Amino acid sequence: MDQRNSRTVNRIDYWRVVFTLLIMIFHFDDTYHLFPQVTGWYIAVEFFFLVSGYFLYDRFLRKGAKESALSYTVRRFCGIYPAYVIMFVVYYLILIPVMRPTFEDFAYHVLDSVPELLLMQGFGLGRGWNYVNNTTWYLSVMLVAGYFIYAMLRYRKELFLKVIGPLLVIACYAYLYRHNGSLDAVIPVEDFFRSYMLMRGFAGMMLGVYIHLLRERFGGETFGLNSGEAGGVPAYSAVGGALTERGLKVLPVLGSFSFILVIVLATQCRYTVVDYTYLVMIAFGVFTAMLTLPAAAEDGSILPALTEGLRRSAPGSPDREGVPAAAPRLASAAAKLSAISLEMYLLHDMFRAVILPYLLPWPETAGSKLILLALYIPAVTASAAGLHFAASRAARAVKERRAA
């Protein structure tokens, strides 16, 4: 792998880690009120939706003729579920000493959690925010919206991309704009067709699809996309060829600046229609980050990391030619954190809402809250590494049993 691609893949994983941490801190602040005013870092979810939609379409270009929408969704579900179900069981085991429920109450809560256990939150069940781990709504929406998008791509690709998709994106954002104002749209969940979270997820993932289409237009040898080999799109375009090596270096820098600007501005202006401006800025950042990403990158959800590029740029890899000497350690750290970002997302609410309040008294001063935050992030990270290991072993055992 050449130096340009290594740097770009690293940049993508760095931002995945950053936005995962922002969500963790946002929810921590929601409980402990660390900052003088609430931040707008919920906007980080849009980054994940965009990236998820991008790789959905990338997968479709490579596997669409051989893979049905159901197979695609089942594959995504199976990739998420081992870690998800382990987290769910652990969450309930921890809630027992905290809530001290009677057997009847515990049985009721378990039965009431069946839709959540099956990742059905995104279907619009009219339950509002009544779930054990509320933050997992994202995973459910990703599966539901992903199934619909993949199915439409398979059966009515041109009509969907050129007519139906754009109209639905406009309709979703217009509805959220009018009825909710900001993009912090998760509840109320009235029904399937008026589910705020599903509208938000579908529109964001579709924007990711259009980022992929835009990248195809900017493809070419200048950016080393190799899309003609793996992505099924032209390997060279006049637009991409016209862009210089300097443009290759400047665009990702501008994209990173766009991300940073969103993070800073969201601390001052949040829960307003400005969120839609942030969305455009995040979309630009994702687009510039994807310009030099190899088209053959393996598909995955937005939270499981794209570690292939970092793995190939790790110390000792035969593909490390051209990687700057100062990069390996930082790239390796980013790869490891990015690889467990799904588990960090799954576990952080349990630490924020249950474990920390139960084990430690609620801090009153800003200093004590900062200390608690300093404990919270490493504790979630270490637990996420353990969950990742357990889920990987469980998934491997299931595959071996099926093979036998």
Coordinates of C-alpha atoms in Angstrom, one line a residue:
M1 CA 0.0 0.0 0.0
D2 CA 1.4 3.4 -0.9
Q3 CA 1.8 6.3 1.5
R4 CA -1.2 8.3 0.3
N5 CA -3.7 5.5 0.8
S6 CA -2.2 4.6 4.2
R7 CA -2.6 8.2 5.4
T8 CA -6.2 8.4 4.2
V9 CA -7.3 5.1 5.8
N10 CA -5.6 6.2 9.0
R11 CA -7.5 9.5 8.9
I12 CA -10.8 7.7 8.5
D13 CA -10.2 5.5 11.5
Y14 CA -8.9 8.4 13.6
W15 CA -12.2 10.2 13.0
R16 CA -14.2 7.1 13.8
V17 CA -12.5 7.0 17.1
V18 CA -13.0 10.7 17.7
F19 CA -16.7 10.6 16.9
T20 CA -17.2 7.5 19.1
L21 CA -15.6 9.3 22.0
L22 CA -17.7 12.4 21.4
I23 CA -20.9 10.3 21.7
M24 CA -19.6 8.8 24.9
I25 CA -18.8 12.2 26.4
F26 CA -22.1 13.6 25.2
H27 CA -24.0 11.0 27.1
F28 CA -21.7 11.3 30.1
D29 CA -22.5 15.0 30.2
D30 CA -26.2 14.3 30.0
T31 CA -25.9 12.5 33.3
Y32 CA -23.3 14.5 35.2
H33 CA -23.6 17.9 33.6
L34 CA -19.9 18.4 33.3
F35 CA -20.0 21.3 30.9
P36 CA -21.7 24.7 31.6
Q37 CA -24.0 24.1 28.7
V38 CA -25.2 21.0 26.9
T39 CA -23.1 20.2 23.8
G40 CA -24.5 19.3 20.3
W41 CA -22.2 16.3 19.9
Y42 CA -25.2 14.1 19.2
I43 CA -24.4 15.3 15.6
A44 CA -21.6 12.7 15.6
V45 CA -24.3 10.1 14.8
E46 CA -24.7 11.6 11.3
F47 CA -21.0 10.8 10.6
F48 CA -21.8 7.1 11.3
F49 CA -24.9 7.1 9.2
L50 CA -23.0 8.6 6.2
V51 CA -20.2 6.1 6.5
S52 CA -22.6 3.2 6.9
G53 CA -24.5 4.2 3.7
Y54 CA -21.2 4.7 1.8
F55 CA -20.1 1.1 2.5
L56 CA -23.5 -0.3 1.9
Y57 CA -23.3 1.0 -1.6
D58 CA -19.7 -0.1 -1.9
R59 CA -20.8 -3.6 -0.9
F60 CA -23.7 -3.5 -3.4
L61 CA -21.3 -2.7 -6.3
R62 CA -19.2 -5.7 -5.5
K63 CA -21.8 -8.2 -4.3
G64 CA -25.2 -6.9 -5.4
A65 CA -25.8 -9.4 -8.2
K66 CA -25.0 -12.3 -5.9
E67 CA -26.5 -11.1 -2.6
S68 CA -30.1 -10.4 -1.7
A69 CA -31.2 -7.6 0.6
L70 CA -32.2 -10.2 3.2
S71 CA -28.8 -11.9 3.0
Y72 CA -27.0 -8.6 3.3
T73 CA -29.1 -7.6 6.3
V74 CA -28.6 -11.0 8.0
R75 CA -24.9 -10.8 7.4
R76 CA -24.8 -7.3 9.1
F77 CA -27.1 -8.6 11.9
C78 CA -24.8 -11.6 12.5
G79 CA -21.7 -9.3 12.6
I80 CA -23.3 -7.2 15.3
Y81 CA -25.3 -9.6 17.3
P82 CA -22.6 -11.6 19.2
A83 CA -21.3 -8.5 21.0
Y84 CA -24.9 -7.1 21.3
V85 CA -26.4 -10.1 23.0
I86 CA -23.4 -10.5 25.4
M87 CA -23.8 -6.8 26.3
F88 CA -27.5 -7.3 26.8
V89 CA -27.0 -10.2 29.2
V90 CA -24.3 -8.4 31.2
Y91 CA -26.5 -5.3 31.4
Y92 CA -29.3 -7.3 33.0
L93 CA -26.9 -9.0 35.4
I94 CA -25.7 -5.7 36.5
L95 CA -29.2 -4.2 36.9
I96 CA -30.2 -7.0 39.3
P97 CA -28.2 -5.8 42.3
V98 CA -28.9 -2.1 41.4
M99 CA -32.7 -2.4 41.0
R100 CA -33.2 -5.4 43.3
P101 CA -36.4 -6.5 41.4
T102 CA -38.7 -9.2 42.5
F103 CA -38.9 -12.3 40.4
E104 CA -42.2 -11.2 38.8
D105 CA -40.8 -7.8 38.0
F106 CA -37.6 -9.3 36.6
A107 CA -39.6 -11.7 34.4
Y108 CA -41.8 -8.9 33.2
H109 CA -38.8 -6.7 32.2
V110 CA -37.1 -9.6 30.4
L111 CA -40.3 -10.3 28.4
D112 CA -40.8 -6.6 27.7
S113 CA -37.2 -6.4 26.4
V114 CA -37.7 -9.0 23.7
P115 CA -38.1 -6.4 20.9
E116 CA -34.9 -4.7 22.0
L117 CA -33.1 -8.1 22.2
L118 CA -34.1 -8.7 18.6
L119 CA -32.9 -5.2 17.5
M120 CA -36.5 -4.1 16.6
Q121 CA -36.3 -0.6 18.1
G122 CA -36.1 0.9 14.6
F123 CA -39.5 -0.5 13.5
G124 CA -41.5 2.3 15.2
L125 CA -43.1 0.4 18.0
G126 CA -44.6 3.4 19.8
R127 CA -42.5 2.8 22.9
G128 CA -40.7 6.1 23.0
W129 CA -37.5 5.8 24.9
N130 CA -38.6 2.7 27.0
Y131 CA -35.6 0.4 26.4
V132 CA -32.8 -1.1 28.5
N133 CA -29.9 0.4 26.5
N134 CA -31.5 3.3 24.7
T135 CA -28.4 4.1 22.6
T136 CA -28.7 0.9 20.6
W137 CA -31.5 2.5 18.5
Y138 CA -28.8 3.3 16.0
L139 CA -28.0 -0.3 15.3
S140 CA -31.6 -1.2 14.7
V141 CA -32.2 1.7 12.4
M142 CA -29.0 0.9 10.4
L143 CA -30.4 -2.6 9.8
V144 CA -33.9 -1.5 8.9
A145 CA -32.9 1.4 6.6
G146 CA -30.0 -0.7 5.2
Y147 CA -32.4 -3.5 4.1
F148 CA -34.7 -1.0 2.4
I149 CA -31.9 0.8 0.6
Y150 CA -30.2 -2.4 -0.5
A151 CA -33.5 -3.9 -1.8
M152 CA -34.3 -0.8 -3.8
L153 CA -30.8 -0.8 -5.3
R154 CA -31.2 -4.4 -6.4
Y155 CA -34.6 -4.1 -8.0
R156 CA -34.9 -0.5 -9.1
K157 CA -31.4 1.0 -9.0
E158 CA -31.6 3.8 -11.5
L159 CA -35.1 4.9 -10.5
F160 CA -34.2 4.7 -6.9
L161 CA -30.9 6.7 -7.1
K162 CA -32.2 9.3 -9.5
V163 CA -35.8 9.8 -8.4
I164 CA -37.1 7.9 -5.3
G165 CA -34.0 8.3 -3.2
P166 CA -33.6 12.0 -3.5
L167 CA -37.3 12.7 -3.0
L168 CA -37.3 10.5 0.2
V169 CA -34.2 12.2 1.6
I170 CA -35.8 15.6 1.0
A171 CA -39.1 14.5 2.6
C172 CA -37.3 13.0 5.6
Y173 CA -35.2 16.0 6.4
A174 CA -38.1 18.4 5.6
Y175 CA -40.3 16.5 8.1
L176 CA -37.7 16.5 10.8
Y177 CA -36.9 20.2 10.1
R178 CA -40.6 21.1 10.5
H179 CA -41.6 18.8 13.4
N180 CA -38.4 18.6 15.4
G181 CA -36.2 21.4 14.2
S182 CA -32.8 19.9 15.0
L183 CA -31.2 16.6 14.0
D184 CA -31.4 15.3 17.5
A185 CA -34.4 13.3 16.3
V186 CA -34.9 10.0 18.0
I187 CA -38.3 10.3 19.8
P188 CA -41.2 10.2 19.6
V189 CA -41.5 6.9 17.8
E190 CA -45.1 7.0 16.9
D191 CA -45.2 4.3 14.2
F192 CA -43.0 3.0 11.4
F193 CA -43.8 5.7 8.9
R194 CA -43.4 8.6 11.4
S195 CA -40.4 7.3 13.2
Y196 CA -38.0 10.1 13.7
M197 CA -35.0 7.8 14.2
L198 CA -35.8 5.8 11.0
M199 CA -36.1 9.0 9.0
R200 CA -32.8 10.3 10.4
G201 CA -31.0 7.0 9.7
F202 CA -32.4 6.5 6.2
A203 CA -31.7 10.0 5.0
G204 CA -28.2 9.9 6.5
M205 CA -27.4 6.5 4.9
M206 CA -28.7 7.7 1.5
L207 CA -26.4 10.7 1.7
G208 CA -23.6 8.2 2.2
V209 CA -24.7 6.4 -1.0
Y210 CA -24.6 9.7 -2.9
I211 CA -21.1 10.4 -1.5
H212 CA -20.0 7.2 -3.0
L213 CA -21.5 8.2 -6.3
L214 CA -19.8 11.6 -6.1
R215 CA -16.5 9.8 -5.4
E216 CA -17.0 7.8 -8.6
R217 CA -17.1 11.0 -10.5
F218 CA -13.9 12.1 -8.9
G219 CA -12.3 8.7 -9.3
G220 CA -9.1 8.1 -11.3
E221 CA -5.4 7.3 -11.2
T222 CA -4.7 10.6 -9.5
F223 CA -6.4 9.3 -6.4
G224 CA -5.4 5.7 -6.6
L225 CA -9.0 4.4 -6.3
N226 CA -8.5 1.3 -8.4
S227 CA -12.3 1.3 -8.6
G228 CA -12.3 -0.3 -12.0
E229 CA -10.9 -3.4 -10.5
A230 CA -13.1 -3.8 -7.4
G231 CA -15.8 -1.3 -7.4
G232 CA -17.3 -1.8 -10.9
V233 CA -17.0 1.9 -11.8
P234 CA -14.7 3.6 -14.3
A235 CA -11.1 3.5 -13.3
Y236 CA -10.4 7.0 -14.6
S237 CA -12.4 10.2 -15.1
A238 CA -11.6 13.5 -16.6
V239 CA -12.5 15.3 -13.4
G240 CA -10.4 13.1 -11.2
G241 CA -7.5 13.2 -13.7
A242 CA -7.7 17.0 -13.7
L243 CA -7.1 17.2 -10.0
T244 CA -3.5 17.4 -9.0
E245 CA -1.3 15.8 -6.4
R246 CA -1.6 19.1 -4.4
G247 CA -5.4 18.8 -4.5
L248 CA -5.1 15.3 -3.1
K249 CA -3.3 16.7 -0.1
V250 CA -5.4 19.8 0.4
L251 CA -8.9 18.2 0.2
P252 CA -8.5 15.8 3.1
V253 CA -7.0 18.7 5.2
L254 CA -10.1 20.8 4.4
G255 CA -12.3 17.9 5.3
S256 CA -10.6 17.4 8.6
F257 CA -11.0 21.2 9.3
S258 CA -14.7 20.8 8.5
F259 CA -15.0 18.0 11.1
I260 CA -13.1 20.1 13.7
L261 CA -15.3 23.1 13.0
V262 CA -18.5 21.1 13.5
I263 CA -17.1 19.8 16.8
V264 CA -16.3 23.3 18.1
L265 CA -19.4 25.0 16.8
A266 CA -21.7 22.2 18.2
T267 CA -20.6 23.2 21.7
Q268 CA -22.2 26.6 21.2
C269 CA -25.1 26.1 18.8
R270 CA -27.2 22.9 19.2
Y271 CA -30.7 21.7 19.0
T272 CA -31.4 24.1 16.2
V273 CA -31.7 24.1 12.4
V274 CA -28.0 24.8 12.3
D275 CA -27.7 21.0 12.6
Y276 CA -28.5 20.8 8.9
T277 CA -25.5 23.0 8.2
Y278 CA -23.4 20.7 10.3
L279 CA -24.7 17.8 8.3
V280 CA -23.4 19.3 5.1
M281 CA -20.0 20.0 6.7
I282 CA -19.8 16.4 7.9
A283 CA -20.8 15.1 4.5
F284 CA -17.9 17.1 2.9
G285 CA -15.5 15.7 5.5
V286 CA -16.6 12.1 4.8
F287 CA -16.3 12.7 1.0
T288 CA -12.7 14.0 1.3
A289 CA -11.7 11.2 3.6
M290 CA -13.1 8.6 1.2
L291 CA -11.3 10.0 -1.9
T292 CA -8.2 7.8 -1.5
L293 CA -9.8 4.9 0.3
P294 CA -9.3 1.7 -1.8
A295 CA -12.6 0.6 -3.3
A296 CA -12.0 -2.9 -2.2
A297 CA -12.3 -2.0 1.5
E298 CA -14.4 -4.6 3.3
D299 CA -17.9 -3.6 4.1
G300 CA -19.0 -3.1 7.7
S301 CA -21.2 -1.0 9.8
I302 CA -20.1 2.5 10.8
L303 CA -19.1 1.5 14.2
P304 CA -17.1 -1.7 13.5
A305 CA -13.8 -0.3 12.3
L306 CA -12.4 -0.4 8.8
T307 CA -9.1 -1.8 10.0
E308 CA -7.9 -3.4 6.8
G309 CA -5.8 -0.4 5.7
L310 CA -4.4 0.1 9.2
R311 CA -3.6 -3.6 9.5
R312 CA -1.6 -3.4 6.3
S313 CA 0.2 -0.3 7.6
A314 CA 1.0 -1.9 11.0
P315 CA 4.7 -2.6 11.9
G316 CA 5.9 -5.8 10.3
S317 CA 3.4 -5.8 7.5
P318 CA 4.9 -6.5 4.0
D319 CA 2.6 -3.7 2.6
R320 CA 4.0 -1.0 4.8
E321 CA 6.3 0.4 2.1
G322 CA 6.1 4.2 2.0
V323 CA 4.4 4.7 5.4
P324 CA 6.0 7.5 7.4
A325 CA 8.2 6.2 10.2
A326 CA 6.4 8.2 12.8
A327 CA 3.0 6.8 11.8
P328 CA 3.0 3.1 12.9
R329 CA 2.4 3.5 16.6
L330 CA -0.3 6.1 16.2
A331 CA -1.9 4.1 13.3
S332 CA -1.7 0.9 15.4
A333 CA -3.4 2.6 18.3
A334 CA -6.1 4.0 16.0
A335 CA -6.6 0.5 14.5
K336 CA -7.1 -1.1 17.9
L337 CA -9.5 1.5 19.2
S338 CA -11.4 1.6 15.9
A339 CA -11.7 -2.2 16.0
I340 CA -13.5 -2.1 19.3
S341 CA -15.6 1.0 18.6
L342 CA -18.8 -1.0 18.3
E343 CA -18.3 -2.5 21.7
M344 CA -17.4 1.0 23.1
Y345 CA -20.7 2.2 21.8
L346 CA -22.6 -0.8 23.2
L347 CA -21.1 -0.5 26.7
H348 CA -20.8 3.2 27.4
D349 CA -24.4 3.7 28.4
M350 CA -24.2 1.0 30.9
F351 CA -21.2 2.6 32.6
R352 CA -22.7 6.1 32.3
A353 CA -26.2 5.3 33.6
V354 CA -25.7 2.3 35.9
I355 CA -22.2 1.3 37.0
L356 CA -20.7 4.7 37.8
P357 CA -23.7 6.1 39.7
Y358 CA -24.0 2.8 41.6
L359 CA -20.3 2.5 42.5
L360 CA -19.4 6.1 43.0
P361 CA -21.4 9.0 44.5
W362 CA -22.5 11.7 42.2
P363 CA -19.7 14.3 42.1
E364 CA -20.6 17.9 42.9
T365 CA -17.6 19.8 41.7
A366 CA -16.2 20.1 38.2
G367 CA -12.9 18.6 39.3
S368 CA -14.5 15.5 40.6
K369 CA -16.6 15.2 37.4
L370 CA -13.4 15.4 35.4
I371 CA -11.8 12.7 37.4
L372 CA -14.9 10.5 36.9
L373 CA -14.7 11.2 33.2
A374 CA -11.0 10.2 33.2
L375 CA -12.1 6.9 34.8
Y376 CA -15.1 6.4 32.6
I377 CA -13.3 6.4 29.2
P378 CA -10.6 3.9 30.0
A379 CA -13.1 1.7 31.9
V380 CA -15.4 1.6 28.8
T381 CA -12.4 1.0 26.5
A382 CA -11.0 -1.9 28.5
S383 CA -14.4 -3.5 28.9
A384 CA -15.0 -3.1 25.2
A385 CA -11.7 -4.9 24.4
G386 CA -12.9 -7.8 26.6
L387 CA -16.4 -7.8 24.9
H388 CA -14.7 -7.7 21.5
F389 CA -12.6 -10.8 22.4
A390 CA -15.6 -12.7 23.8
A391 CA -17.8 -11.9 20.8
S392 CA -15.1 -12.9 18.4
R393 CA -14.6 -16.2 20.2
A394 CA -18.4 -16.8 20.2
A395 CA -18.7 -16.0 16.5
R396 CA -15.8 -18.3 15.6
A397 CA -17.2 -21.1 17.7
V398 CA -20.6 -20.8 15.8
K399 CA -18.8 -20.9 12.4
E400 CA -16.8 -23.9 13.4
R401 CA -19.9 -25.7 14.6
R402 CA -21.7 -25.0 11.3
A403 CA -18.7 -26.2 9.3
A404 CA -18.6 -29.4 11.3

